[in-house]
CSV table of C-alpha atoms in Angstrom, one decimal:
chain,number,residue,atom,x,y,z
A,9,MET,CA,0.0,0.0,0.0
A,10,LYS,CA,1.5,3.3,-1.1
A,11,ARG,CA,0.9,6.4,1.0
A,12,LEU,CA,0.0,9.6,-0.8
A,13,ALA,CA,0.2,12.7,1.3
A,14,ILE,CA,-2.1,15.5,0.1
A,15,VAL,CA,-1.2,18.9,1.5
A,16,ARG,CA,-3.5,21.9,1.7
A,17,GLN,CA,-3.3,24.4,4.5
A,18,LYS,CA,-6.9,25.4,5.2
A,19,TYR,CA,-10.5,24.8,4.3
A,20,ASN,CA,-12.8,27.5,3.0
A,21,PRO,CA,-16.2,26.0,2.0
A,22,ALA,CA,-16.6,28.7,-0.7
A,23,GLY,CA,-13.2,27.9,-2.2
A,24,GLY,CA,-12.9,26.0,-5.5
A,25,ALA,CA,-9.5,24.5,-4.7
A,26,GLU,CA,-10.8,23.2,-1.4
A,27,ARG,CA,-13.8,21.5,-3.0
A,28,ILE,CA,-11.4,19.9,-5.5
A,29,VAL,CA,-9.2,18.6,-2.6
A,30,SER,CA,-12.3,17.1,-1.0
A,31,ALA,CA,-13.3,15.5,-4.3
A,32,ILE,CA,-9.9,14.0,-4.8
A,33,ILE,CA,-9.9,12.4,-1.3
A,34,ARG,CA,-13.5,11.1,-1.8
A,35,GLN,CA,-12.5,9.5,-5.1
A,36,LEU,CA,-9.3,7.9,-3.6
A,37,ARG,CA,-11.1,6.6,-0.5
A,38,GLY,CA,-11.3,2.8,-0.5
A,39,ARG,CA,-9.1,2.3,-3.6
A,40,ASP,CA,-6.6,-0.5,-3.6
A,41,GLY,CA,-2.9,0.3,-3.7
A,42,ILE,CA,-3.0,3.9,-2.5
A,43,GLN,CA,-3.9,5.4,0.8
A,44,PRO,CA,-4.4,9.2,1.0
A,45,VAL,CA,-3.5,11.2,4.0
A,46,LEU,CA,-4.5,14.8,4.3
A,47,ILE,CA,-2.0,17.1,5.9
A,48,ASN,CA,-3.6,20.4,6.9
A,49,ARG,CA,-3.8,23.3,9.4
A,50,ASN,CA,-7.6,23.6,9.4
A,51,TRP,CA,-10.0,21.3,7.6
A,52,GLU,CA,-13.5,20.0,8.0
A,53,ALA,CA,-13.6,16.4,9.1
A,54,LEU,CA,-14.0,13.9,6.2
A,55,GLU,CA,-15.4,10.6,7.3
A,56,GLY,CA,-13.1,7.7,6.8
A,57,VAL,CA,-10.1,9.8,5.8
A,58,GLU,CA,-6.8,9.9,7.7
A,59,ALA,CA,-5.9,13.5,8.5
A,60,VAL,CA,-2.9,15.0,10.2
A,61,SER,CA,-3.4,18.6,11.4
A,62,VAL,CA,-0.3,20.7,12.0
A,63,LYS,CA,-0.8,24.1,13.7
A,64,PRO,CA,2.5,25.9,14.3
A,65,PHE,CA,2.2,29.2,16.1
A,66,TYR,CA,2.5,32.2,13.8
A,67,LEU,CA,2.3,36.0,13.5
A,68,GLY,CA,1.6,37.3,10.0
A,69,SER,CA,1.1,35.7,6.6
A,70,VAL,CA,4.8,35.0,5.9
A,71,TRP,CA,5.5,33.2,9.1
A,72,ARG,CA,2.1,31.4,8.7
A,73,ASP,CA,3.1,29.9,5.4
A,74,TRP,CA,6.7,29.3,6.2
A,75,GLY,CA,5.8,27.6,9.5
A,76,PHE,CA,3.2,25.4,7.9
A,77,ALA,CA,5.6,24.4,5.1
A,78,GLY,CA,8.2,23.2,7.7
A,79,ALA,CA,5.6,21.4,9.8
A,80,ALA,CA,4.1,19.7,6.7
A,81,ARG,CA,7.5,18.5,5.6
A,82,ARG,CA,8.1,17.0,9.0
A,83,ALA,CA,4.7,15.4,8.9
A,84,TRP,CA,5.0,13.7,5.6
A,85,ARG,CA,8.5,12.4,6.5
A,86,SER,CA,7.2,11.0,9.8
A,87,LEU,CA,4.3,9.3,7.9
A,88,GLY,CA,6.8,7.8,5.4
A,89,ALA,CA,4.8,9.1,2.5
A,90,ASP,CA,5.8,7.5,-0.8
A,91,LEU,CA,4.5,10.5,-2.8
A,92,VAL,CA,3.6,14.1,-1.7
A,93,GLN,CA,1.1,16.1,-3.7
A,94,SER,CA,1.0,19.7,-2.4
A,95,HIS,CA,-1.5,22.3,-3.1
A,96,GLU,CA,0.8,24.8,-1.4
A,97,ARG,CA,4.2,26.1,-2.7
A,98,ILE,CA,6.4,23.9,-0.5
A,99,PRO,CA,9.9,23.0,-1.5
A,100,GLY,CA,10.5,19.2,-1.2
A,101,SER,CA,7.0,18.1,-2.4
A,102,HIS,CA,7.0,15.7,-5.4
A,103,VAL,CA,4.0,17.1,-7.2
A,104,TYR,CA,2.6,20.5,-7.1
A,105,ARG,CA,-1.0,20.9,-8.1
A,106,ALA,CA,-1.2,24.5,-9.2
A,107,ASP,CA,-4.7,25.4,-8.0
A,108,ASP,CA,-3.5,28.9,-7.3
A,109,GLY,CA,-1.6,29.2,-10.6
A,110,VAL,CA,1.7,30.9,-10.8
A,111,HIS,CA,2.3,33.7,-8.3
A,112,ALA,CA,4.6,35.6,-10.7
A,113,ALA,CA,1.8,35.5,-13.4
A,114,TRP,CA,-0.7,36.9,-10.9
A,115,LEU,CA,1.6,39.7,-9.9
A,116,ALA,CA,2.2,40.5,-13.6
A,117,ALA,CA,-1.6,40.6,-14.1
A,118,ARG,CA,-1.9,43.1,-11.2
A,119,VAL,CA,0.8,45.3,-12.7
A,120,ARG,CA,-1.0,45.3,-16.1
A,121,GLN,CA,-4.2,46.3,-14.3
A,122,GLN,CA,-2.9,48.9,-11.8
A,123,GLY,CA,0.4,50.0,-13.2
A,124,TRP,CA,3.0,51.7,-10.9
A,125,ARG,CA,0.7,51.5,-7.8
A,126,ALA,CA,0.8,47.7,-8.0
A,127,ARG,CA,4.6,47.7,-8.5
A,128,VAL,CA,5.1,49.8,-5.3
A,129,SER,CA,2.6,47.7,-3.3
A,130,ILE,CA,4.2,44.4,-4.5
A,131,TRP,CA,7.8,45.6,-3.8
A,132,PHE,CA,7.0,46.7,-0.2
A,133,ASN,CA,5.0,43.5,0.6
A,134,PRO,CA,7.3,40.8,2.1
A,135,TYR,CA,4.6,38.2,1.5
A,136,HIS,CA,5.1,38.4,-2.3
A,137,HIS,CA,8.8,38.1,-2.0
A,138,TYR,CA,8.3,35.0,0.2
A,139,MET,CA,5.9,33.4,-2.3
A,140,LEU,CA,8.1,34.1,-5.3
A,141,ARG,CA,11.1,32.6,-3.5
A,142,ALA,CA,9.1,29.5,-2.3
A,143,GLU,CA,7.8,29.0,-5.8
A,144,ARG,CA,11.4,29.1,-7.3
A,145,ARG,CA,12.8,26.8,-4.6
A,146,MET,CA,9.9,24.3,-5.0
A,147,TYR,CA,10.4,24.0,-8.8
A,148,ARG,CA,14.2,23.7,-8.4
A,149,HIS,CA,14.2,21.2,-5.6
A,150,PRO,CA,15.7,17.8,-6.4
A,151,ASP,CA,12.6,16.0,-5.2
A,152,PHE,CA,10.3,17.9,-7.5
A,153,ARG,CA,8.9,15.7,-10.3
A,154,ALA,CA,5.8,17.2,-11.9
A,155,VAL,CA,3.3,20.0,-11.8
A,156,ILE,CA,-0.4,19.4,-12.4
A,157,CYS,CA,-1.7,22.4,-14.4
A,158,ILE,CA,-5.4,22.9,-14.1
A,159,SER,CA,-5.6,24.6,-17.4
A,160,GLU,CA,-3.5,25.1,-20.5
A,161,MET,CA,-3.2,28.8,-19.5
A,162,VAL,CA,-1.5,27.7,-16.2
A,163,LYS,CA,0.8,25.3,-18.2
A,164,GLN,CA,2.0,28.2,-20.4
A,165,ASP,CA,2.5,30.4,-17.3
A,166,VAL,CA,4.6,27.7,-15.6
A,167,ILE,CA,6.7,27.3,-18.7
A,168,ARG,CA,7.2,31.0,-19.1
A,169,HIS,CA,7.7,32.1,-15.5
A,170,ALA,CA,9.2,29.0,-13.9
A,171,GLY,CA,11.2,27.6,-16.8
A,172,ILE,CA,9.7,24.1,-16.3
A,173,PRO,CA,9.9,21.9,-19.4
A,174,ALA,CA,6.6,21.0,-21.0
A,175,ASP,CA,7.0,17.3,-20.4
A,176,ARG,CA,6.9,17.9,-16.6
A,177,CYS,CA,3.6,19.8,-16.9
A,178,GLU,CA,0.5,17.7,-16.8
A,179,VAL,CA,-2.8,19.5,-17.8
A,180,ILE,CA,-5.7,18.0,-15.8
A,181,HIS,CA,-8.8,20.1,-15.7
A,182,ASN,CA,-10.8,20.3,-12.5
A,183,GLY,CA,-13.7,17.9,-12.2
A,184,VAL,CA,-17.2,19.1,-11.8
A,185,ASP,CA,-20.1,17.3,-10.2
A,186,SER,CA,-22.5,17.5,-13.1
A,187,GLU,CA,-25.1,15.4,-11.2
A,188,HIS,CA,-25.3,18.0,-8.4
A,189,PHE,CA,-24.9,21.0,-10.7
A,190,ARG,CA,-27.7,20.2,-13.2
A,191,PRO,CA,-30.3,22.6,-14.7
A,192,ASP,CA,-33.4,21.0,-13.2
A,193,ALA,CA,-32.0,20.9,-9.7
A,194,ALA,CA,-30.6,24.4,-9.9
A,195,ARG,CA,-33.9,25.9,-11.1
A,196,ALA,CA,-36.2,24.1,-8.7
A,197,GLY,CA,-36.5,27.2,-6.5
A,198,ARG,CA,-36.0,29.8,-9.2
A,199,ASP,CA,-39.3,31.6,-8.8
A,200,GLU,CA,-39.2,31.6,-5.0
A,201,LEU,CA,-35.6,33.0,-4.8
A,202,ARG,CA,-36.2,35.6,-7.5
A,203,GLY,CA,-39.3,36.7,-5.5
A,204,GLN,CA,-37.2,37.0,-2.3
A,205,LEU,CA,-34.7,39.2,-4.1
A,206,GLY,CA,-37.4,41.2,-5.8
A,207,ILE,CA,-36.3,40.2,-9.3
A,208,PRO,CA,-39.1,40.0,-11.9
A,209,ALA,CA,-39.7,36.6,-13.4
A,210,ASP,CA,-38.8,37.8,-16.9
A,211,ALA,CA,-35.8,40.0,-16.1
A,212,PRO,CA,-32.5,38.8,-17.7
A,213,VAL,CA,-30.1,37.9,-14.8
A,214,LEU,CA,-26.3,37.4,-14.8
A,215,VAL,CA,-24.8,35.8,-11.8
A,216,TYR,CA,-21.3,36.3,-10.5
A,217,VAL,CA,-19.8,33.8,-8.0
A,218,GLY,CA,-16.5,34.4,-6.3
A,219,SER,CA,-14.8,35.8,-3.2
A,220,GLY,CA,-11.9,38.3,-3.6
A,221,PHE,CA,-13.7,40.8,-5.8
A,222,ALA,CA,-10.6,42.6,-7.1
A,223,ARG,CA,-8.9,39.5,-8.6
A,224,LYS,CA,-12.2,38.0,-9.9
A,225,GLY,CA,-13.4,41.2,-11.6
A,226,ALA,CA,-16.5,42.2,-9.7
A,227,ALA,CA,-16.0,45.9,-10.6
A,228,GLN,CA,-15.9,45.0,-14.3
A,229,ALA,CA,-19.1,42.9,-13.9
A,230,ILE,CA,-20.9,45.9,-12.4
A,231,ARG,CA,-19.6,48.2,-15.2
A,232,ALA,CA,-20.6,45.7,-17.8
A,233,ILE,CA,-24.4,46.0,-17.1
A,234,VAL,CA,-24.5,49.8,-17.0
A,235,PRO,CA,-25.8,50.5,-20.5
A,236,HIS,CA,-28.2,47.6,-20.5
A,237,ARG,CA,-31.1,48.8,-18.4
A,238,GLU,CA,-33.0,45.5,-18.4
A,239,ALA,CA,-30.0,43.4,-17.1
A,240,ARG,CA,-29.7,42.4,-13.5
A,241,LEU,CA,-26.5,41.3,-11.7
A,242,VAL,CA,-26.4,39.0,-8.7
A,243,LEU,CA,-23.1,38.9,-6.9
A,244,VAL,CA,-22.4,35.8,-4.7
A,245,GLY,CA,-19.3,36.0,-2.6
A,246,GLY,CA,-17.5,38.0,0.1
A,247,ASP,CA,-14.9,40.7,0.1
A,248,LYS,CA,-13.3,42.9,2.8
A,249,GLN,CA,-14.0,45.9,0.6
A,250,LEU,CA,-17.7,45.1,0.0
A,251,ASP,CA,-18.9,48.7,0.8
A,252,ARG,CA,-16.6,50.0,-2.0
A,253,TYR,CA,-18.5,47.9,-4.5
A,254,ARG,CA,-21.8,49.0,-3.2
A,255,ARG,CA,-20.7,52.6,-3.6
A,256,GLN,CA,-19.5,51.8,-7.2
A,257,ALA,CA,-23.0,50.4,-8.1
A,258,GLN,CA,-24.6,53.5,-6.5
A,259,SER,CA,-22.3,55.9,-8.4
A,260,LEU,CA,-22.9,54.2,-11.7
A,261,GLY,CA,-26.7,54.3,-11.2
A,262,VAL,CA,-27.2,50.5,-11.1
A,263,ALA,CA,-27.6,49.9,-7.3
A,264,ASP,CA,-31.2,48.9,-7.9
A,265,ARG,CA,-30.1,46.2,-10.4
A,266,VAL,CA,-27.1,44.8,-8.4
A,267,TYR,CA,-27.8,42.3,-5.6
A,268,PHE,CA,-25.0,41.5,-3.2
A,269,GLN,CA,-25.7,38.1,-1.6
A,270,GLY,CA,-22.5,37.4,0.3
A,271,THR,CA,-20.9,34.0,0.7
A,272,GLN,CA,-23.2,31.1,0.2
A,273,ARG,CA,-22.4,27.5,1.2
A,274,ASP,CA,-24.4,26.1,-1.8
A,275,VAL,CA,-24.4,28.3,-4.8
A,276,ARG,CA,-26.5,26.0,-7.0
A,277,ALA,CA,-29.8,27.9,-6.4
A,278,TYR,CA,-28.1,31.1,-7.6
A,279,TYR,CA,-27.1,29.5,-10.8
A,280,GLY,CA,-30.7,28.5,-11.1
A,281,ILE,CA,-32.1,32.1,-10.9
A,282,ALA,CA,-29.7,33.3,-13.6
A,283,ASP,CA,-29.8,33.3,-17.4
A,284,GLY,CA,-26.1,33.7,-17.8
A,285,PHE,CA,-22.8,33.6,-15.8
A,286,ILE,CA,-20.2,36.4,-15.7
A,287,LEU,CA,-16.6,36.2,-14.3
A,288,PRO,CA,-14.3,39.0,-15.6
A,289,SER,CA,-11.3,37.6,-13.7
A,290,VAL,CA,-7.9,39.5,-13.8
A,291,TYR,CA,-6.2,36.1,-13.1
A,292,GLU,CA,-8.1,32.9,-12.5
A,293,PRO,CA,-6.0,29.6,-12.9
A,294,PHE,CA,-9.2,27.6,-13.7
A,295,GLY,CA,-12.5,28.9,-12.3
A,296,LEU,CA,-14.5,25.9,-11.0
A,297,VAL,CA,-17.5,28.2,-10.8
A,298,VAL,CA,-17.4,28.5,-14.6
A,299,THR,CA,-17.8,24.8,-15.2
A,300,GLU,CA,-20.4,24.6,-12.4
A,301,ALA,CA,-22.4,27.3,-14.2
A,302,MET,CA,-22.0,25.5,-17.6
A,303,ALA,CA,-23.1,22.2,-16.0
A,304,CYS,CA,-26.2,24.1,-14.8
A,305,GLY,CA,-26.9,25.1,-18.4
A,306,LEU,CA,-25.8,28.7,-18.4
A,307,PRO,CA,-24.1,30.7,-21.2
A,308,VAL,CA,-20.8,32.1,-19.8
A,309,LEU,CA,-19.1,35.5,-20.1
A,310,THR,CA,-15.5,35.2,-18.8
A,311,SER,CA,-12.1,36.6,-19.4
A,312,THR,CA,-9.1,35.6,-21.5
A,313,ARG,CA,-7.2,35.2,-18.2
A,314,CYS,CA,-9.5,32.6,-16.8
A,315,GLY,CA,-8.3,29.1,-17.4
A,316,ALA,CA,-11.8,27.6,-17.8
A,317,GLY,CA,-12.3,30.1,-20.6
A,318,GLU,CA,-10.6,27.6,-22.9
A,319,LEU,CA,-13.7,25.5,-22.6
A,320,VAL,CA,-16.0,28.3,-23.9
A,321,GLY,CA,-16.9,28.4,-27.6
A,322,GLU,CA,-17.3,31.9,-28.8
A,323,ASP,CA,-21.0,32.7,-29.5
A,324,GLU,CA,-21.7,28.9,-29.0
A,325,THR,CA,-21.5,28.6,-25.2
A,326,GLY,CA,-20.4,32.1,-24.3
A,327,TRP,CA,-18.1,35.0,-24.9
A,328,LEU,CA,-14.6,36.0,-23.9
A,329,ALA,CA,-13.0,39.4,-23.3
A,330,GLU,CA,-9.7,40.9,-22.0
A,331,PRO,CA,-10.1,41.6,-18.2
A,332,ASP,CA,-9.7,45.3,-18.4
A,333,ASP,CA,-11.6,46.0,-21.7
A,334,ASP,CA,-14.7,47.8,-20.5
A,335,ALA,CA,-16.2,48.2,-24.0
A,336,ALA,CA,-15.7,44.5,-24.8
A,337,TRP,CA,-17.5,43.5,-21.6
A,338,GLN,CA,-20.4,45.8,-22.4
A,339,ARG,CA,-20.5,44.4,-25.9
A,340,ASN,CA,-20.6,40.9,-24.7
A,341,VAL,CA,-23.5,41.6,-22.3
A,342,ALA,CA,-25.3,43.1,-25.4
A,343,ARG,CA,-24.5,39.9,-27.3
A,344,TRP,CA,-25.8,37.8,-24.5
A,345,LEU,CA,-29.0,39.8,-24.3
A,346,ALA,CA,-29.5,39.6,-28.1
A,347,ALA,CA,-29.1,35.8,-28.0
A,348,ARG,CA,-32.0,35.4,-25.6
A,349,GLU,CA,-33.9,33.0,-27.9
A,350,ARG,CA,-30.7,30.9,-28.1
A,351,TRP,CA,-30.0,30.7,-24.3
A,352,PRO,CA,-31.5,27.2,-23.9
A,353,THR,CA,-29.5,25.9,-26.8
A,354,MET,CA,-26.3,27.6,-25.6
A,355,GLY,CA,-27.0,26.2,-22.1
A,356,GLU,CA,-27.3,22.6,-23.5
A,357,ARG,CA,-24.1,23.0,-25.4
A,358,ALA,CA,-22.3,24.3,-22.3
A,359,ARG,CA,-23.5,21.4,-20.2
A,360,LEU,CA,-22.4,18.9,-22.9
A,361,ARG,CA,-19.0,20.5,-23.0
A,362,VAL,CA,-18.3,19.9,-19.3
A,363,LEU,CA,-20.0,16.5,-18.9
A,364,PRO,CA,-16.7,14.6,-19.6
A,365,LEU,CA,-15.0,16.6,-16.8
A,366,THR,CA,-16.0,14.4,-14.0
A,367,GLU,CA,-14.3,14.1,-10.6
A,368,ALA,CA,-13.7,10.4,-11.3
A,369,ALA,CA,-12.0,11.2,-14.7
A,370,MET,CA,-9.9,13.9,-13.0
A,371,VAL,CA,-8.7,11.5,-10.3
A,372,SER,CA,-8.1,8.7,-12.8
A,373,ARG,CA,-5.7,10.9,-14.7
A,374,MET,CA,-4.0,11.9,-11.5
A,375,LEU,CA,-3.6,8.3,-10.5
A,376,GLN,CA,-2.0,7.5,-13.8
A,377,LEU,CA,0.5,10.3,-13.1
A,378,PHE,CA,1.1,9.0,-9.6
A,379,GLU,CA,1.7,5.5,-10.7
A,380,ARG,CA,4.1,6.6,-13.4
A,381,LEU,CA,6.1,8.7,-10.9
A,382,LEU,CA,6.1,5.9,-8.3
A,383,GLY,CA,7.2,3.5,-10.9
A,384,ALA,CA,10.0,5.8,-12.0
A,385,ALA,CA,11.0,6.2,-8.4
């Protein structure tokens, strides 16, 4: 029996990466030949899964991540793990699953968006220096064997910024639970929830799902509906600067058409009240919410810097735009509105596109990688 250590620091029920870790562990549970062990700082209990919690004392984000990295290494060595897959940038792990993409690519995206202000902020923030150093050390460590890239976009970022050869980059898209995220289940409470929010039954609704509004483009989503008086926008997710976005909606004259719903444990019902999904991310390594929305039968408007955007067929299942191109986002909302009679057909195509991306298929491909690496070892 081979022991596979899976490392992820903390659990956030609204986080896509955390839901993927849980899916991986569920799929691995009970399989012959490989025993998963979750190494974490804080995680909800998973029945029947061995877990090791390491909670070193810390003050500040740099010490937090540095301390967890050291504690996690000691834990997997103590366990005698045959293979270590980390979802954190920890030197010494064998496989890095790049749920969070490439930190250097994210910083480059920030600089493109904010210019010199971002450069100054990044330079004086020790956490970014730590993350870049940890990323470099992880990729250059003699124990490093492969990186799981959750999109082709991430693969190209890894090659460009980290200098990793393409044959060590394995593209494995995130799996989506298309049985849970299906149109009929999502829309079961459509009329009731629309009524609670005060949204007319025939109003065209875009839904945005994601916490961390700056990176995921909430401001762009709000700007995108400004010229389209019939369009409504429902924002699901939390942000420390939430009042700023409320003020933005007010100043743009769309406060009565933007609905802030906060973090929701189960977002399926919000896909159900919508007629389209919008995510204008500045940098999104994959965007599990994009595939969840597609599985629920929604046309998708997302950005060229969203990994899951490579699953979107232009004018077939949705539309793409550069993150900071205001005019393009407003045009795409216009195209979405003009395609109203085609929404059902586009939704069907979107669902068919993601049906092969099952959690089982994702884990099967990961197991093939693990077996190859274990065999080579």
